Amino acid sequence: MFSTNYAPEHSGIGPYAAQTAEHLAALRAEVHVLAGMPHYPAWRVHDDYRGRWRAEEVRRGVHLHRRRHYVPSRQTALLRAMYEASFLAHGWFRPPSMRPDIVLSQMPSLAGAVLGARCAHRHEVPHVVVVQDLMGAAAAQSGISGGRRVAFLVAGAEARVLRSAALVGVVHESFVKPVSAIGVPASRIRVVPNWTHVSCPTGDRSAVREELGWHRDEVVVLHSGSMGLKQGLEVLVDAARITVGDTPRIRFVLMGDGNQRSRLERLAEGLPNLDVVPPAKDEKFPDVLAAADLLAVTQRASVRDMSLPSKLTSYFAAGRPVIAAVTAQGGTAQEVRRSGAGVVVEPENPRALLDAVRQLSFERDRSAALGAHGPEYVRERLGREAGLMRIAALLGEALKTKASRSRAAAVG
């Protein structure tokens, strides 16, 4: 497997890469992963790995080969290119020594997918790519400085990798059309939804709120996860500014880390109803989500078909209503509507978001019904075992197709 992100990263792609690799190892496969140094979502290398060029370790049966790479503290097209290029160079010239039967790449990153394609080609084995984010679309839509100017270059490299893959897995149906549009036959695309990688909440909700300093008579709107450009979290800051002094009090909480955190902290100065806090510990995370009244997912208006926030699976498991301030035609909106666990409002519009907050906080029965749909949706569609089995089946299909072609060639 090639994945820049991997555990102990606790959000984004890292948990999915780690759980996939560990599942395959539990099925008695010998699993090797070329990964970067842990750095997400803070965009700084974890203290335990700082200053190391390479690291070899075995984690829950998985052989990890970590390579040092540049980690930018802020996001521009140039700095992101340096991030990708450094991982590509270190993996290219210092690849792990192995002879695989099959190669699995997680995209992003683009560098990891290019390395995966090279490894598969060298050993004449199938290459399977799981698309978590579309890199070309991300460059154009995320708001990264200089992104639009390089989007066609990124999209071109991405297209070459995906067209050469034996099979392409996409985490949502909304990715099928853009992946087909770059030349990947529909016969080689499979939908492999992500799963809920956190446990269900078990703590006493009132006690957790008290521990967090959230009062019983206030409405808590929580955003958890990466604080990056594409999230457009300024909408929550603007909403908090509008509601200062309101009764009942609406408290906005931005919990997580990312390259925009320091900027958001500056914007939040002087706002008594907005907290910017670090990520919760893994064991506390489900209970913190469940302690909120409403869970917010936000995206810039320009974000349409580039990604599906991984936080949604955790939100649904928490059993709280979701407010999605996202483009109505995008995959995020589709997923929230399909789950029945939340509402969709116009992105980058704080007053539209506040209207939804006030309405759901007043309509308690409706709010409770929306929240209850989340765990139901998790049980029906987002179970971990089912999600991992879909990935294993994807690999099995690629191996079976290769074996069939080999037999046909031999007969011919």
Coordinates of C-alpha atoms in Angstrom, one line a residue:
M1 CA 0.0 0.0 0.0
F2 CA 1.1 3.5 -0.8
S3 CA -0.5 6.2 1.5
T4 CA 1.2 9.4 2.7
N5 CA -1.2 9.5 5.6
Y6 CA -1.4 6.7 8.1
A7 CA -2.0 6.1 11.9
P8 CA -1.4 7.5 14.4
E9 CA -3.1 10.3 12.4
H10 CA -6.6 10.3 13.9
S11 CA -8.5 12.1 11.2
G12 CA -8.8 12.3 7.4
I13 CA -7.4 9.4 5.4
G14 CA -5.0 8.1 7.9
P15 CA -7.5 6.0 9.9
Y16 CA -8.9 4.4 6.8
A17 CA -5.5 3.5 5.4
A18 CA -4.4 2.0 8.7
Q19 CA -7.6 0.0 9.2
T20 CA -7.5 -1.3 5.7
A21 CA -3.9 -2.5 6.1
E22 CA -4.6 -4.1 9.5
H23 CA -7.7 -5.8 8.1
L24 CA -5.6 -7.3 5.2
A25 CA -2.9 -8.4 7.7
A26 CA -5.6 -10.1 9.8
L27 CA -6.6 -12.0 6.7
R28 CA -3.0 -13.4 6.7
A29 CA -1.7 -11.2 3.9
E30 CA 1.8 -9.9 4.3
V31 CA 1.2 -6.1 4.1
H32 CA 3.8 -3.5 3.5
V33 CA 2.9 0.3 3.6
L34 CA 5.0 3.1 2.3
A35 CA 3.8 6.1 4.3
G36 CA 4.9 9.6 5.3
M37 CA 5.7 10.8 8.7
P38 CA 2.6 11.5 10.8
H39 CA 1.6 15.2 10.3
Y40 CA -2.1 15.6 9.7
P41 CA -4.3 17.5 10.5
A42 CA -1.8 19.8 12.3
W43 CA 0.5 20.0 9.3
R44 CA 3.5 19.5 11.5
V45 CA 5.5 16.3 12.0
H46 CA 4.6 14.4 15.2
D47 CA 7.2 14.8 17.9
D48 CA 8.1 11.1 17.9
Y49 CA 9.1 11.3 14.2
R50 CA 10.6 14.7 14.0
G51 CA 14.1 14.8 12.5
R52 CA 14.0 11.2 11.2
W53 CA 14.7 10.5 7.5
R54 CA 13.3 6.9 7.6
A55 CA 11.5 4.7 10.0
E56 CA 10.8 1.0 9.9
E57 CA 8.2 -0.4 12.2
V58 CA 5.6 -3.1 12.6
R59 CA 2.2 -1.9 13.7
R60 CA -0.6 -4.4 14.3
G61 CA 0.9 -6.9 11.9
V62 CA 1.6 -4.3 9.2
H63 CA 5.1 -3.5 8.0
L64 CA 5.5 0.2 7.8
H65 CA 8.2 2.0 5.8
R66 CA 8.1 5.7 6.6
R67 CA 9.9 8.3 4.5
R68 CA 10.6 11.9 5.5
H69 CA 9.0 14.6 3.4
Y70 CA 8.4 18.3 3.5
V71 CA 5.4 19.4 5.5
P72 CA 4.2 23.0 4.8
S73 CA 2.7 25.0 7.6
R74 CA 0.5 26.9 5.1
Q75 CA -1.0 25.9 1.8
T76 CA -0.1 27.3 -1.5
A77 CA 0.2 25.5 -4.9
L78 CA 4.0 25.8 -4.7
L79 CA 4.3 24.5 -1.1
R80 CA 1.9 21.6 -1.9
A81 CA 4.0 20.7 -4.9
M82 CA 7.1 20.6 -2.6
Y83 CA 5.2 18.3 -0.2
E84 CA 4.3 15.9 -3.0
A85 CA 7.7 16.1 -4.7
S86 CA 9.6 15.4 -1.5
F87 CA 7.6 12.2 -0.8
L88 CA 7.8 11.1 -4.4
A89 CA 11.6 11.6 -4.5
H90 CA 12.3 9.8 -1.2
G91 CA 10.0 6.9 -2.2
W92 CA 11.4 6.8 -5.7
F93 CA 15.0 6.5 -4.7
R94 CA 14.5 4.7 -1.4
P95 CA 11.6 2.3 -2.1
P96 CA 11.0 -0.5 0.4
S97 CA 12.5 -3.9 -0.7
M98 CA 9.5 -6.2 -1.5
R99 CA 7.9 -8.1 -4.4
P100 CA 4.2 -7.5 -4.2
D101 CA 1.3 -9.6 -5.6
I102 CA -0.8 -6.4 -5.8
V103 CA -0.5 -2.7 -5.1
L104 CA -3.1 -0.5 -3.4
S105 CA -2.8 3.3 -3.5
Q106 CA -4.8 5.8 -1.5
M107 CA -5.4 9.1 -3.3
P108 CA -4.5 11.6 -2.2
S109 CA -1.6 11.9 -2.2
L110 CA -0.7 12.1 -5.9
A111 CA 2.9 11.2 -5.2
G112 CA 1.8 8.0 -3.4
A113 CA -0.4 7.0 -6.4
V114 CA 2.5 7.6 -8.8
L115 CA 4.8 5.5 -6.7
G116 CA 2.1 2.8 -6.5
A117 CA 1.7 2.8 -10.3
R118 CA 5.5 2.5 -10.8
C119 CA 5.8 -0.3 -8.3
A120 CA 2.9 -2.2 -9.9
H121 CA 4.4 -1.7 -13.4
R122 CA 7.9 -2.8 -12.3
H123 CA 6.6 -6.1 -10.8
E124 CA 3.8 -6.6 -13.4
V125 CA 1.0 -6.8 -10.8
P126 CA -2.4 -5.1 -10.6
H127 CA -2.6 -1.6 -9.3
V128 CA -5.8 -0.6 -7.5
V129 CA -6.4 3.0 -6.5
V130 CA -8.9 4.2 -3.9
V131 CA -9.9 7.8 -4.6
Q132 CA -10.7 9.7 -1.4
D133 CA -10.2 13.1 -3.0
L134 CA -9.9 14.2 -6.6
M135 CA -6.6 16.0 -6.8
G136 CA -7.1 18.0 -10.0
A137 CA -10.5 19.2 -8.8
A138 CA -9.1 20.0 -5.4
A139 CA -6.4 22.2 -6.9
A140 CA -9.1 24.2 -8.7
Q141 CA -11.8 24.3 -6.1
S142 CA -10.2 24.3 -2.6
G143 CA -9.1 28.0 -2.7
I144 CA -5.4 27.2 -2.3
S145 CA -3.2 30.0 -3.6
G146 CA -2.1 29.3 -7.2
G147 CA -4.3 26.2 -7.3
R148 CA -6.2 27.1 -10.4
R149 CA -3.0 27.8 -12.4
V150 CA -1.7 24.3 -11.8
A151 CA -4.9 22.3 -11.7
F152 CA -4.5 21.1 -15.3
L153 CA -1.1 19.7 -14.5
V154 CA -2.3 17.9 -11.4
A155 CA -5.4 16.6 -13.3
G156 CA -3.2 15.3 -16.1
A157 CA -0.9 13.3 -13.7
E158 CA -4.0 12.1 -11.8
A159 CA -5.7 10.9 -15.1
R160 CA -2.6 9.0 -16.2
V161 CA -2.4 7.1 -12.9
L162 CA -6.1 6.3 -12.8
R163 CA -6.3 5.2 -16.5
S164 CA -3.4 2.8 -15.9
A165 CA -5.0 1.2 -12.8
A166 CA -6.6 -2.2 -12.9
L167 CA -9.5 -1.0 -10.9
V168 CA -10.4 2.4 -9.4
G169 CA -12.5 2.6 -6.2
V170 CA -14.3 5.8 -5.4
V171 CA -15.8 6.6 -2.0
H172 CA -18.9 8.2 -3.3
E173 CA -21.1 8.0 -6.4
S174 CA -20.5 11.6 -7.2
F175 CA -16.9 10.7 -8.1
V176 CA -17.9 8.3 -10.8
K177 CA -18.8 10.9 -13.5
P178 CA -15.5 12.9 -13.1
V179 CA -13.4 9.8 -13.0
S180 CA -15.1 8.5 -16.1
A181 CA -14.6 11.9 -17.8
I182 CA -10.8 11.6 -17.6
G183 CA -10.9 8.3 -19.5
V184 CA -11.3 5.6 -16.9
P185 CA -13.9 3.1 -18.3
A186 CA -17.0 2.7 -16.2
S187 CA -16.3 -1.1 -16.2
R188 CA -13.2 -0.4 -14.0
I189 CA -14.8 1.9 -11.5
R190 CA -16.3 0.6 -8.2
V191 CA -18.0 2.5 -5.4
V192 CA -16.4 1.6 -2.1
P193 CA -17.9 3.9 0.6
N194 CA -15.9 4.8 3.7
W195 CA -17.0 3.4 7.0
T196 CA -17.4 4.8 10.5
H197 CA -14.0 4.4 12.1
V198 CA -15.0 5.5 15.5
S199 CA -17.1 3.8 18.2
C200 CA -20.6 4.8 19.2
P201 CA -20.8 7.2 22.2
T202 CA -21.2 5.6 25.6
G203 CA -20.7 8.5 28.1
D204 CA -23.3 10.4 30.1
R205 CA -24.2 13.4 27.8
S206 CA -24.9 15.8 30.7
A207 CA -21.7 14.9 32.4
V208 CA -19.6 15.3 29.3
R209 CA -21.2 18.8 28.6
E210 CA -20.4 19.8 32.2
E211 CA -16.8 18.7 31.8
L212 CA -16.5 20.7 28.6
G213 CA -18.0 23.8 30.1
W214 CA -21.1 23.7 27.9
H215 CA -24.1 25.0 29.8
R216 CA -27.5 23.2 29.7
D217 CA -29.3 26.3 28.5
E218 CA -27.1 27.0 25.5
V219 CA -27.1 25.5 22.0
V220 CA -23.7 24.1 21.0
V221 CA -22.8 23.9 17.3
L222 CA -19.7 21.8 16.9
H223 CA -17.4 21.5 13.9
S224 CA -14.8 18.8 14.3
G225 CA -11.9 18.0 12.0
S226 CA -9.4 19.6 9.8
M227 CA -9.2 23.4 9.7
G228 CA -8.1 24.0 6.1
L229 CA -9.0 26.2 3.2
K230 CA -11.6 24.1 1.6
Q231 CA -13.7 23.9 4.9
G232 CA -14.5 27.7 4.7
L233 CA -14.8 27.9 8.5
E234 CA -15.1 31.6 8.4
V235 CA -18.9 31.1 8.0
L236 CA -19.0 29.8 11.6
V237 CA -17.0 32.8 12.8
D238 CA -19.4 35.2 11.1
A239 CA -22.4 33.3 12.5
A240 CA -20.9 33.6 16.0
R241 CA -20.4 37.3 15.5
I242 CA -24.0 37.8 14.5
T243 CA -25.3 35.9 17.6
V244 CA -23.3 37.6 20.3
G245 CA -25.7 38.3 23.1
D246 CA -28.5 36.2 21.8
T247 CA -30.8 34.3 24.2
P248 CA -30.7 31.3 24.3
R249 CA -27.0 31.5 23.8
I250 CA -25.6 29.8 20.7
R251 CA -22.0 28.6 21.3
F252 CA -19.9 27.7 18.3
V253 CA -17.0 25.3 18.8
L254 CA -14.2 24.6 16.3
M255 CA -12.4 21.5 17.4
G256 CA -9.4 20.2 15.5
D257 CA -6.3 21.4 13.9
G258 CA -5.0 22.5 10.5
N259 CA -3.2 25.1 8.5
Q260 CA -6.0 27.7 9.1
R261 CA -6.2 27.3 12.8
S262 CA -4.1 30.3 13.8
R263 CA -6.0 32.5 11.4
L264 CA -9.3 31.3 12.8
E265 CA -8.1 32.0 16.3
R266 CA -7.3 35.5 15.4
L267 CA -10.7 36.0 13.8
A268 CA -12.3 34.6 17.0
E269 CA -10.7 37.0 19.3
G270 CA -13.2 38.9 21.4
L271 CA -16.1 36.5 20.6
P272 CA -17.4 35.1 23.8
N273 CA -19.5 32.5 22.0
L274 CA -16.8 30.9 19.8
D275 CA -14.2 28.4 21.1
V276 CA -11.3 27.1 19.1
V277 CA -10.1 24.0 20.8
P278 CA -7.6 21.1 20.1
P279 CA -8.8 17.7 18.9
A280 CA -10.4 15.5 21.5
K281 CA -8.6 12.3 22.6
D282 CA -9.6 9.3 20.5
E283 CA -11.4 7.6 23.5
K284 CA -13.3 10.8 24.3
F285 CA -14.1 11.8 20.7
P286 CA -17.5 10.0 20.2
D287 CA -18.8 11.3 23.5
V288 CA -17.8 14.9 22.7
L289 CA -19.6 14.7 19.4
A290 CA -22.7 13.4 21.1
A291 CA -22.6 16.1 23.7
A292 CA -23.1 18.8 21.1
D293 CA -26.6 19.9 20.0
L294 CA -25.7 20.2 16.3
L295 CA -22.8 19.1 14.2
A296 CA -21.6 21.4 11.4
V297 CA -19.9 20.4 8.2
T298 CA -18.9 23.4 6.0
Q299 CA -17.2 23.8 2.6
R300 CA -16.4 26.7 0.4
A301 CA -19.0 27.4 -2.3
S302 CA -16.4 26.4 -5.0
V303 CA -16.1 22.9 -3.6
R304 CA -18.4 20.7 -5.8
D305 CA -17.0 17.2 -6.6
M306 CA -13.5 17.0 -5.2
S307 CA -14.0 15.3 -1.8
L308 CA -16.3 13.8 0.7
P309 CA -15.6 14.9 4.3
S310 CA -14.5 11.9 6.4
K311 CA -16.1 13.5 9.4
L312 CA -19.5 12.7 8.2
T313 CA -19.2 9.0 9.1
S314 CA -18.3 10.0 12.7
Y315 CA -21.1 12.6 12.8
F316 CA -23.7 10.1 11.8
A317 CA -22.5 7.6 14.5
A318 CA -22.9 10.4 17.2
G319 CA -26.6 10.6 16.8
R320 CA -26.8 14.4 16.6
P321 CA -28.4 16.4 13.7
V322 CA -26.0 17.6 11.0
I323 CA -26.1 21.0 9.4
A324 CA -24.2 20.9 6.1
A325 CA -23.3 24.4 4.7
V326 CA -22.2 23.0 1.3
T327 CA -23.1 23.2 -2.4
A328 CA -26.4 21.6 -2.9
Q329 CA -25.3 19.5 -5.9
G330 CA -22.1 18.1 -4.3
G331 CA -21.5 14.7 -2.9
T332 CA -21.5 16.0 0.7
A333 CA -25.1 17.3 0.3
Q334 CA -26.1 14.1 -1.4
E335 CA -24.8 12.0 1.5
V336 CA -26.5 14.1 4.2
R337 CA -29.8 14.0 2.4
R338 CA -29.6 10.3 1.8
S339 CA -28.8 9.6 5.4
G340 CA -31.8 11.6 6.6
A341 CA -29.6 12.8 9.5
G342 CA -29.4 16.5 8.7
V343 CA -30.2 19.5 6.6
V344 CA -28.4 21.3 3.8
V345 CA -28.0 25.0 3.7
E346 CA -26.3 27.5 1.3
P347 CA -22.5 27.5 1.8
E348 CA -20.7 30.7 2.9
N349 CA -24.0 32.2 4.1
P350 CA -23.9 32.6 7.9
R351 CA -27.6 33.8 8.1
A352 CA -28.8 30.7 6.3
L353 CA -26.8 28.6 8.7
L354 CA -28.2 30.4 11.7
D355 CA -31.8 30.0 10.4
A356 CA -31.2 26.3 10.4
V357 CA -29.6 26.3 13.9
R358 CA -32.5 28.3 15.4
Q359 CA -35.1 26.2 13.7
L360 CA -33.6 22.8 14.8
S361 CA -33.0 24.1 18.3
F362 CA -36.7 25.1 18.5
E363 CA -38.1 22.0 16.8
R364 CA -36.9 19.5 19.4
D365 CA -38.9 16.5 17.9
R366 CA -37.6 17.1 14.4
S367 CA -34.0 17.5 15.7
A368 CA -34.3 14.2 17.6
A369 CA -35.6 12.4 14.6
L370 CA -32.8 13.7 12.4
G371 CA -30.2 12.6 15.0
A372 CA -31.7 9.2 15.3
H373 CA -31.3 8.6 11.5
G374 CA -27.5 8.8 11.8
P375 CA -26.8 5.6 13.7
E376 CA -29.4 3.8 11.6
Y377 CA -27.6 4.9 8.5
V378 CA -24.3 3.7 10.0
R379 CA -25.7 0.3 10.7
E380 CA -27.2 -0.1 7.2
R381 CA -24.4 1.3 5.1
L382 CA -21.3 2.4 7.0
G383 CA -20.3 -0.5 9.1
R384 CA -16.6 -1.0 9.5
E385 CA -16.6 -4.7 8.6
A386 CA -18.7 -4.2 5.5
G387 CA -16.4 -1.4 4.4
L388 CA -13.3 -3.3 4.9
M389 CA -14.7 -6.3 3.1
R390 CA -15.5 -4.1 0.1
I391 CA -11.8 -3.1 -0.1
A392 CA -10.7 -6.7 0.2
A393 CA -13.2 -7.7 -2.5
L394 CA -11.8 -4.9 -4.8
L395 CA -8.3 -6.4 -4.4
G396 CA -9.6 -9.9 -4.9
E397 CA -11.4 -8.9 -8.1
A398 CA -8.2 -7.3 -9.5
L399 CA -6.2 -10.4 -8.7
K400 CA -8.8 -12.7 -10.3
T401 CA -9.0 -10.6 -13.4
K402 CA -5.2 -10.7 -13.8
A403 CA -5.2 -14.5 -13.3
S404 CA -8.0 -14.9 -15.9
R405 CA -6.0 -12.9 -18.4
S406 CA -2.8 -14.9 -17.8
R407 CA -4.7 -18.1 -18.4
A408 CA -6.2 -16.7 -21.6
A409 CA -2.8 -15.6 -22.8
A410 CA -1.3 -19.1 -22.0
V411 CA -4.1 -20.8 -24.0
G412 CA -3.7 -18.4 -26.8

